Amino acid sequence: MIPFKNLSRGFVILFSLFAFSSCEDNEGVIFSTQDDIRLGEQVSQQVDSTYRAKGQLLEPNSSNANVQKAYTHLNRIVNRVLNSGEVKYRNDFAWTVKIIDDRETLNAFAAPGGYIYVYTGLIKFLDDEDHLAGVLAHEIAHADKRHSVRQLQRDYGIALLLSVALGNNPGALQQIAAQLAGTLAGLRFSREAETEADNTSVLYLGGTKYYSCDGAAGFFVKLNSQAQGSNPPEFLSTHPNPDNRVENIQQQAQQQGCSTDNAPDNDFNELKKSLNL
């Protein structure tokens, strides 16, 4: 039996955590943003280690001139989105993007705290910079809206994550990070979270005053055509694609009155050229 004194103290702490999350407009998220940062850092280290061991992680500090050039152009695209004025945790999260050299995998994913991973298979598949910016904006939204940590609460349970948040289980955070390294790319968000990420991508891209704010819609149009085959892209297994998704993004763009003019593909073309895609 738990002593009443300890139970009361735990209830007060738990209540405080819920109150804190609610004040940050993150209903149901027990983790603080600092916990997001701590968890994301460990997850990213484990993901890096996993793909580095496979020889698939293209290191941002690589001595390879082509890899350096690729990151220069990719970071320009990412930073336009991040500097749109619409990313809530722009100055709080790490916001790093890394390339996984797997040309057969059409995917991208986001870890808590602003760690974004994109596969060369996705970059190769696309032919428009606005579409890549739309995918990146979508993944940035998952981190910025804290969908990643919210989904982890559902997948791993509040009790375990709460023990991490309270500092009562020092080994749990590293354990979760190690487990996630192999499964984060398969993290399945709710349809509500996917819709919010789509809608937010329109807001981010519109704020750039550079990219077509419905860029994500163009990506899904092409993805839908690819999905008609016998081997649907990996992205669809982790990002459910209801029939009205493209229509919803375009409708959001119309409601916001943002530009749908295509941006130049200069950085995207140089990115693909640097990666020999």
mmCIF file of C-alpha atoms in Angstrom:
data_model
loop_
_atom_site.group_PDB
_atom_site.id
_atom_site.type_symbol
_atom_site.label_atom_id
_atom_site.label_comp_id
_atom_site.label_asym_id
_atom_site.label_seq_id
_atom_site.Cartn_x
_atom_site.Cartn_y
_atom_site.Cartn_z
ATOM 1 C CA MET A 1 0.000 0.000 0.000
ATOM 2 C CA ILE A 2 1.261 3.484 -0.878
ATOM 3 C CA PRO A 3 1.456 5.775 2.177
ATOM 4 C CA PHE A 4 -1.137 8.560 1.968
ATOM 5 C CA LYS A 5 1.554 11.205 2.359
ATOM 6 C CA ASN A 6 3.459 9.948 -0.691
ATOM 7 C CA LEU A 7 0.245 9.514 -2.665
ATOM 8 C CA SER A 8 -0.731 13.106 -1.922
ATOM 9 C CA ARG A 9 2.673 14.389 -2.945
ATOM 10 C CA GLY A 10 2.530 12.404 -6.174
ATOM 11 C CA PHE A 11 -0.941 13.739 -6.926
ATOM 12 C CA VAL A 12 0.220 17.316 -6.408
ATOM 13 C CA ILE A 13 3.176 16.790 -8.765
ATOM 14 C CA LEU A 14 0.991 15.067 -11.352
ATOM 15 C CA PHE A 15 -1.593 17.851 -11.145
ATOM 16 C CA SER A 16 1.148 20.430 -11.567
ATOM 17 C CA LEU A 17 2.460 18.677 -14.659
ATOM 18 C CA PHE A 18 -0.997 18.546 -16.237
ATOM 19 C CA ALA A 19 -1.529 22.210 -15.374
ATOM 20 C CA PHE A 20 1.844 23.102 -16.892
ATOM 21 C CA SER A 21 1.070 21.279 -20.143
ATOM 22 C CA SER A 22 -2.355 22.840 -20.359
ATOM 23 C CA CYS A 23 -0.855 26.321 -19.933
ATOM 24 C CA GLU A 24 1.404 25.550 -22.896
ATOM 25 C CA ASP A 25 -1.637 24.636 -24.954
ATOM 26 C CA ASN A 26 -0.539 21.010 -25.205
ATOM 27 C CA GLU A 27 -3.523 19.141 -23.837
ATOM 28 C CA GLY A 28 -2.677 15.652 -22.688
ATOM 29 C CA VAL A 29 1.113 16.100 -22.911
ATOM 30 C CA ILE A 30 2.706 15.442 -19.544
ATOM 31 C CA PHE A 31 6.263 16.039 -20.761
ATOM 32 C CA SER A 32 7.609 19.583 -20.463
ATOM 33 C CA THR A 33 9.404 21.053 -23.468
ATOM 34 C CA GLN A 34 12.694 20.452 -21.642
ATOM 35 C CA ASP A 35 11.778 16.767 -21.423
ATOM 36 C CA ASP A 36 11.064 16.826 -25.168
ATOM 37 C CA ILE A 37 14.553 18.188 -25.701
ATOM 38 C CA ARG A 38 16.173 15.580 -23.426
ATOM 39 C CA LEU A 39 14.271 12.698 -24.980
ATOM 40 C CA GLY A 40 14.859 13.912 -28.529
ATOM 41 C CA GLU A 41 18.588 14.310 -27.975
ATOM 42 C CA GLN A 42 18.955 10.732 -26.797
ATOM 43 C CA VAL A 43 16.691 9.379 -29.527
ATOM 44 C CA SER A 44 18.693 11.238 -32.180
ATOM 45 C CA GLN A 45 21.977 9.915 -30.810
ATOM 46 C CA GLN A 46 20.645 6.380 -30.988
ATOM 47 C CA VAL A 47 19.180 6.855 -34.488
ATOM 48 C CA ASP A 48 22.501 8.318 -35.655
ATOM 49 C CA SER A 49 24.375 5.378 -34.163
ATOM 50 C CA THR A 50 22.048 2.844 -35.788
ATOM 51 C CA TYR A 51 22.334 4.265 -39.298
ATOM 52 C CA ARG A 52 26.016 5.105 -38.900
ATOM 53 C CA ALA A 53 26.670 1.434 -38.160
ATOM 54 C CA LYS A 54 24.873 0.535 -41.401
ATOM 55 C CA GLY A 55 26.949 3.094 -43.313
ATOM 56 C CA GLN A 56 23.756 4.989 -44.225
ATOM 57 C CA LEU A 57 24.055 8.185 -42.171
ATOM 58 C CA LEU A 58 25.407 11.089 -44.188
ATOM 59 C CA GLU A 59 27.214 13.122 -41.546
ATOM 60 C CA PRO A 60 26.662 16.907 -41.650
ATOM 61 C CA ASN A 61 30.342 17.398 -40.754
ATOM 62 C CA SER A 62 31.524 14.946 -43.428
ATOM 63 C CA SER A 63 34.823 15.598 -45.188
ATOM 64 C CA ASN A 64 33.069 14.652 -48.427
ATOM 65 C CA ALA A 65 32.608 17.880 -50.393
ATOM 66 C CA ASN A 66 29.432 16.639 -52.091
ATOM 67 C CA VAL A 67 27.795 15.736 -48.759
ATOM 68 C CA GLN A 68 28.727 19.154 -47.368
ATOM 69 C CA LYS A 69 27.186 20.782 -50.433
ATOM 70 C CA ALA A 70 24.038 18.661 -50.054
ATOM 71 C CA TYR A 71 23.563 19.854 -46.484
ATOM 72 C CA THR A 72 24.125 23.466 -47.518
ATOM 73 C CA HIS A 73 21.192 23.290 -49.913
ATOM 74 C CA LEU A 74 18.974 21.131 -47.675
ATOM 75 C CA ASN A 75 19.499 23.462 -44.721
ATOM 76 C CA ARG A 76 18.525 26.463 -46.856
ATOM 77 C CA ILE A 77 15.184 24.807 -47.579
ATOM 78 C CA VAL A 78 14.666 23.813 -43.936
ATOM 79 C CA ASN A 79 15.647 27.232 -42.594
ATOM 80 C CA ARG A 80 13.161 29.007 -44.845
ATOM 81 C CA VAL A 81 10.446 26.948 -43.171
ATOM 82 C CA LEU A 82 11.844 27.372 -39.650
ATOM 83 C CA ASN A 83 12.189 31.137 -40.119
ATOM 84 C CA SER A 84 8.620 31.529 -41.368
ATOM 85 C CA GLY A 85 7.634 33.156 -38.068
ATOM 86 C CA GLU A 86 5.088 30.389 -37.470
ATOM 87 C CA VAL A 87 7.188 27.707 -35.703
ATOM 88 C CA LYS A 88 6.334 27.955 -32.008
ATOM 89 C CA TYR A 89 9.454 26.266 -30.631
ATOM 90 C CA ARG A 90 11.838 27.763 -33.203
ATOM 91 C CA ASN A 91 14.227 28.961 -30.507
ATOM 92 C CA ASP A 92 13.736 26.056 -28.096
ATOM 93 C CA PHE A 93 14.205 22.841 -30.053
ATOM 94 C CA ALA A 94 17.387 21.644 -31.774
ATOM 95 C CA TRP A 95 15.981 21.712 -35.328
ATOM 96 C CA THR A 96 18.536 19.601 -37.086
ATOM 97 C CA VAL A 97 17.922 17.664 -40.282
ATOM 98 C CA LYS A 98 19.972 14.623 -41.277
ATOM 99 C CA ILE A 99 20.062 12.521 -44.421
ATOM 100 C CA ILE A 100 19.792 8.725 -44.374
ATOM 101 C CA ASP A 101 21.247 7.254 -47.555
ATOM 102 C CA ASP A 102 18.635 4.666 -48.430
ATOM 103 C CA ARG A 103 17.447 5.161 -51.999
ATOM 104 C CA GLU A 104 14.779 2.501 -51.773
ATOM 105 C CA THR A 105 12.936 4.060 -48.823
ATOM 106 C CA LEU A 106 10.521 6.875 -49.492
ATOM 107 C CA ASN A 107 10.147 8.354 -46.033
ATOM 108 C CA ALA A 108 10.931 11.088 -43.515
ATOM 109 C CA PHE A 109 10.281 11.265 -39.786
ATOM 110 C CA ALA A 110 10.532 13.577 -36.791
ATOM 111 C CA ALA A 111 11.799 12.870 -33.279
ATOM 112 C CA PRO A 112 10.811 14.946 -30.235
ATOM 113 C CA GLY A 113 12.781 18.143 -29.779
ATOM 114 C CA GLY A 114 13.140 19.008 -33.467
ATOM 115 C CA TYR A 115 15.268 16.201 -34.935
ATOM 116 C CA ILE A 116 14.236 15.562 -38.552
ATOM 117 C CA TYR A 117 15.426 12.690 -40.746
ATOM 118 C CA VAL A 118 14.915 12.411 -44.500
ATOM 119 C CA TYR A 119 15.799 9.467 -46.734
ATOM 120 C CA THR A 120 17.553 9.868 -50.067
ATOM 121 C CA GLY A 121 14.753 7.736 -51.534
ATOM 122 C CA LEU A 122 12.308 10.560 -50.814
ATOM 123 C CA ILE A 123 14.578 13.217 -52.299
ATOM 124 C CA LYS A 124 15.091 11.083 -55.402
ATOM 125 C CA PHE A 125 11.339 10.512 -55.755
ATOM 126 C CA LEU A 126 10.460 14.220 -55.775
ATOM 127 C CA ASP A 127 11.015 16.658 -58.638
ATOM 128 C CA ASP A 128 9.850 19.959 -57.112
ATOM 129 C CA GLU A 129 11.382 21.997 -54.291
ATOM 130 C CA ASP A 130 7.962 23.125 -53.061
ATOM 131 C CA HIS A 131 6.972 19.491 -52.545
ATOM 132 C CA LEU A 132 10.094 18.707 -50.511
ATOM 133 C CA ALA A 133 9.518 21.862 -48.474
ATOM 134 C CA GLY A 134 5.952 20.650 -47.876
ATOM 135 C CA VAL A 135 7.135 17.277 -46.560
ATOM 136 C CA LEU A 136 9.731 18.937 -44.326
ATOM 137 C CA ALA A 137 7.136 21.427 -43.056
ATOM 138 C CA HIS A 138 4.815 18.500 -42.270
ATOM 139 C CA GLU A 139 7.528 16.735 -40.241
ATOM 140 C CA ILE A 140 8.560 19.959 -38.499
ATOM 141 C CA ALA A 141 4.909 20.383 -37.514
ATOM 142 C CA HIS A 142 4.871 16.918 -35.894
ATOM 143 C CA ALA A 143 7.726 18.017 -33.619
ATOM 144 C CA ASP A 144 6.541 21.611 -33.101
ATOM 145 C CA LYS A 145 2.991 20.490 -32.224
ATOM 146 C CA ARG A 146 4.540 17.832 -29.970
ATOM 147 C CA HIS A 147 2.737 15.000 -31.734
ATOM 148 C CA SER A 148 5.837 12.813 -31.390
ATOM 149 C CA VAL A 149 5.935 12.871 -27.597
ATOM 150 C CA ARG A 150 2.144 12.605 -27.376
ATOM 151 C CA GLN A 151 2.243 9.436 -29.475
ATOM 152 C CA LEU A 152 5.017 8.051 -27.267
ATOM 153 C CA GLN A 153 2.747 8.518 -24.269
ATOM 154 C CA ARG A 154 0.135 6.407 -26.024
ATOM 155 C CA ASP A 155 2.610 3.765 -27.149
ATOM 156 C CA TYR A 156 4.665 3.434 -23.967
ATOM 157 C CA GLY A 157 2.245 4.536 -21.258
ATOM 158 C CA ILE A 158 1.982 7.618 -19.104
ATOM 159 C CA ALA A 159 3.378 5.891 -16.005
ATOM 160 C CA LEU A 160 6.777 5.200 -17.576
ATOM 161 C CA LEU A 161 7.095 8.618 -19.173
ATOM 162 C CA LEU A 162 5.889 10.284 -15.987
ATOM 163 C CA SER A 163 8.642 8.545 -14.027
ATOM 164 C CA VAL A 164 11.106 10.022 -16.506
ATOM 165 C CA ALA A 165 9.545 13.483 -16.236
ATOM 166 C CA LEU A 166 9.738 13.333 -12.424
ATOM 167 C CA GLY A 167 13.373 12.232 -12.500
ATOM 168 C CA ASN A 168 12.557 9.033 -10.592
ATOM 169 C CA ASN A 169 13.728 6.655 -13.296
ATOM 170 C CA PRO A 170 17.116 7.821 -14.595
ATOM 171 C CA GLY A 171 17.627 4.787 -16.834
ATOM 172 C CA ALA A 172 14.222 4.892 -18.494
ATOM 173 C CA LEU A 173 14.912 7.817 -20.815
ATOM 174 C CA GLN A 174 17.937 6.124 -22.347
ATOM 175 C CA GLN A 175 16.041 2.840 -22.606
ATOM 176 C CA ILE A 176 13.134 4.486 -24.440
ATOM 177 C CA ALA A 177 15.538 6.280 -26.754
ATOM 178 C CA ALA A 178 17.297 3.013 -27.613
ATOM 179 C CA GLN A 179 13.994 1.275 -28.346
ATOM 180 C CA LEU A 180 12.744 4.165 -30.474
ATOM 181 C CA ALA A 181 15.809 4.194 -32.685
ATOM 182 C CA GLY A 182 14.493 1.138 -34.482
ATOM 183 C CA THR A 183 10.812 2.051 -34.458
ATOM 184 C CA LEU A 184 10.490 5.820 -34.716
ATOM 185 C CA ALA A 185 10.283 5.719 -38.510
ATOM 186 C CA GLY A 186 7.231 3.536 -37.999
ATOM 187 C CA LEU A 187 5.584 5.841 -35.459
ATOM 188 C CA ARG A 188 1.945 6.096 -36.462
ATOM 189 C CA PHE A 189 0.181 9.331 -35.658
ATOM 190 C CA SER A 190 -3.569 9.708 -35.303
ATOM 191 C CA ARG A 191 -5.570 11.029 -38.237
ATOM 192 C CA GLU A 192 -6.154 14.216 -36.212
ATOM 193 C CA ALA A 193 -2.404 14.703 -35.785
ATOM 194 C CA GLU A 194 -1.787 14.088 -39.482
ATOM 195 C CA THR A 195 -4.461 16.615 -40.440
ATOM 196 C CA GLU A 196 -2.998 19.181 -38.040
ATOM 197 C CA ALA A 197 0.473 18.615 -39.506
ATOM 198 C CA ASP A 198 -0.921 19.068 -43.024
ATOM 199 C CA ASN A 199 -2.741 22.264 -42.047
ATOM 200 C CA THR A 200 0.297 23.597 -40.210
ATOM 201 C CA SER A 201 2.519 22.924 -43.224
ATOM 202 C CA VAL A 202 0.333 25.391 -45.151
ATOM 203 C CA LEU A 203 0.845 27.972 -42.405
ATOM 204 C CA TYR A 204 4.620 27.442 -42.335
ATOM 205 C CA LEU A 205 5.067 27.548 -46.115
ATOM 206 C CA GLY A 206 2.814 30.587 -46.419
ATOM 207 C CA GLY A 207 4.968 32.335 -43.830
ATOM 208 C CA THR A 208 8.104 31.795 -45.917
ATOM 209 C CA LYS A 209 6.765 34.147 -48.623
ATOM 210 C CA TYR A 210 8.795 31.898 -50.919
ATOM 211 C CA TYR A 211 7.270 28.443 -51.264
ATOM 212 C CA SER A 212 3.859 27.484 -52.585
ATOM 213 C CA CYS A 213 1.879 27.122 -49.362
ATOM 214 C CA ASP A 214 0.135 23.990 -50.655
ATOM 215 C CA GLY A 215 3.442 22.285 -51.447
ATOM 216 C CA ALA A 216 2.527 19.235 -49.381
ATOM 217 C CA ALA A 217 -0.499 18.676 -51.627
ATOM 218 C CA GLY A 218 1.730 18.303 -54.688
ATOM 219 C CA PHE A 219 3.747 15.682 -52.853
ATOM 220 C CA PHE A 220 0.624 13.699 -51.977
ATOM 221 C CA VAL A 221 -0.661 13.895 -55.555
ATOM 222 C CA LYS A 222 2.504 12.183 -56.773
ATOM 223 C CA LEU A 223 2.497 9.798 -53.832
ATOM 224 C CA ASN A 224 -1.064 8.755 -54.592
ATOM 225 C CA SER A 225 -0.122 7.882 -58.160
ATOM 226 C CA GLN A 226 2.784 5.779 -56.874
ATOM 227 C CA ALA A 227 0.511 4.079 -54.341
ATOM 228 C CA GLN A 228 -1.555 2.529 -57.112
ATOM 229 C CA GLY A 229 1.234 -0.003 -57.684
ATOM 230 C CA SER A 230 1.823 -3.289 -55.890
ATOM 231 C CA ASN A 231 4.551 -1.845 -53.646
ATOM 232 C CA PRO A 232 3.181 1.335 -51.976
ATOM 233 C CA PRO A 233 5.757 3.795 -50.570
ATOM 234 C CA GLU A 234 6.918 3.427 -46.966
ATOM 235 C CA PHE A 235 5.598 6.919 -46.207
ATOM 236 C CA LEU A 236 2.021 5.709 -46.617
ATOM 237 C CA SER A 237 2.467 3.015 -43.968
ATOM 238 C CA THR A 238 3.279 5.645 -41.348
ATOM 239 C CA HIS A 239 1.274 8.559 -42.762
ATOM 240 C CA PRO A 240 -2.262 7.427 -43.583
ATOM 241 C CA ASN A 241 -3.541 9.127 -46.695
ATOM 242 C CA PRO A 242 -7.325 9.590 -46.719
ATOM 243 C CA ASP A 243 -8.856 10.483 -50.061
ATOM 244 C CA ASN A 244 -9.576 14.097 -49.066
ATOM 245 C CA ARG A 245 -6.029 14.916 -47.912
ATOM 246 C CA VAL A 246 -4.949 16.838 -50.998
ATOM 247 C CA GLU A 247 -8.289 18.639 -51.120
ATOM 248 C CA ASN A 248 -7.952 19.605 -47.453
ATOM 249 C CA ILE A 249 -4.486 21.120 -47.945
ATOM 250 C CA GLN A 250 -5.623 23.081 -50.983
ATOM 251 C CA GLN A 251 -8.693 24.267 -49.098
ATOM 252 C CA GLN A 252 -6.505 25.470 -46.227
ATOM 253 C CA ALA A 253 -4.349 27.383 -48.702
ATOM 254 C CA GLN A 254 -7.424 29.019 -50.195
ATOM 255 C CA GLN A 255 -8.773 29.988 -46.769
ATOM 256 C CA GLN A 256 -5.464 31.523 -45.733
ATOM 257 C CA GLY A 257 -5.129 33.347 -49.047
ATOM 258 C CA CYS A 258 -1.446 32.448 -49.286
ATOM 259 C CA SER A 259 0.555 32.181 -52.491
ATOM 260 C CA THR A 260 0.476 28.929 -54.451
ATOM 261 C CA ASP A 261 3.091 30.071 -56.972
ATOM 262 C CA ASN A 262 5.973 27.643 -57.347
ATOM 263 C CA ALA A 263 9.372 28.687 -56.023
ATOM 264 C CA PRO A 264 12.580 28.168 -58.042
ATOM 265 C CA ASP A 265 14.047 24.666 -57.723
ATOM 266 C CA ASN A 266 17.643 25.872 -57.421
ATOM 267 C CA ASP A 267 18.458 24.427 -53.988
ATOM 268 C CA PHE A 268 16.535 21.229 -54.685
ATOM 269 C CA ASN A 269 18.299 20.609 -57.994
ATOM 270 C CA GLU A 270 21.696 21.222 -56.394
ATOM 271 C CA LEU A 271 20.750 18.929 -53.500
ATOM 272 C CA LYS A 272 19.918 16.080 -55.885
ATOM 273 C CA LYS A 273 23.025 16.755 -57.949
ATOM 274 C CA SER A 274 25.236 16.665 -54.835
ATOM 275 C CA LEU A 275 23.721 13.325 -53.798
ATOM 276 C CA ASN A 276 23.911 11.970 -57.340
ATOM 277 C CA LEU A 277 20.165 11.311 -57.396
#
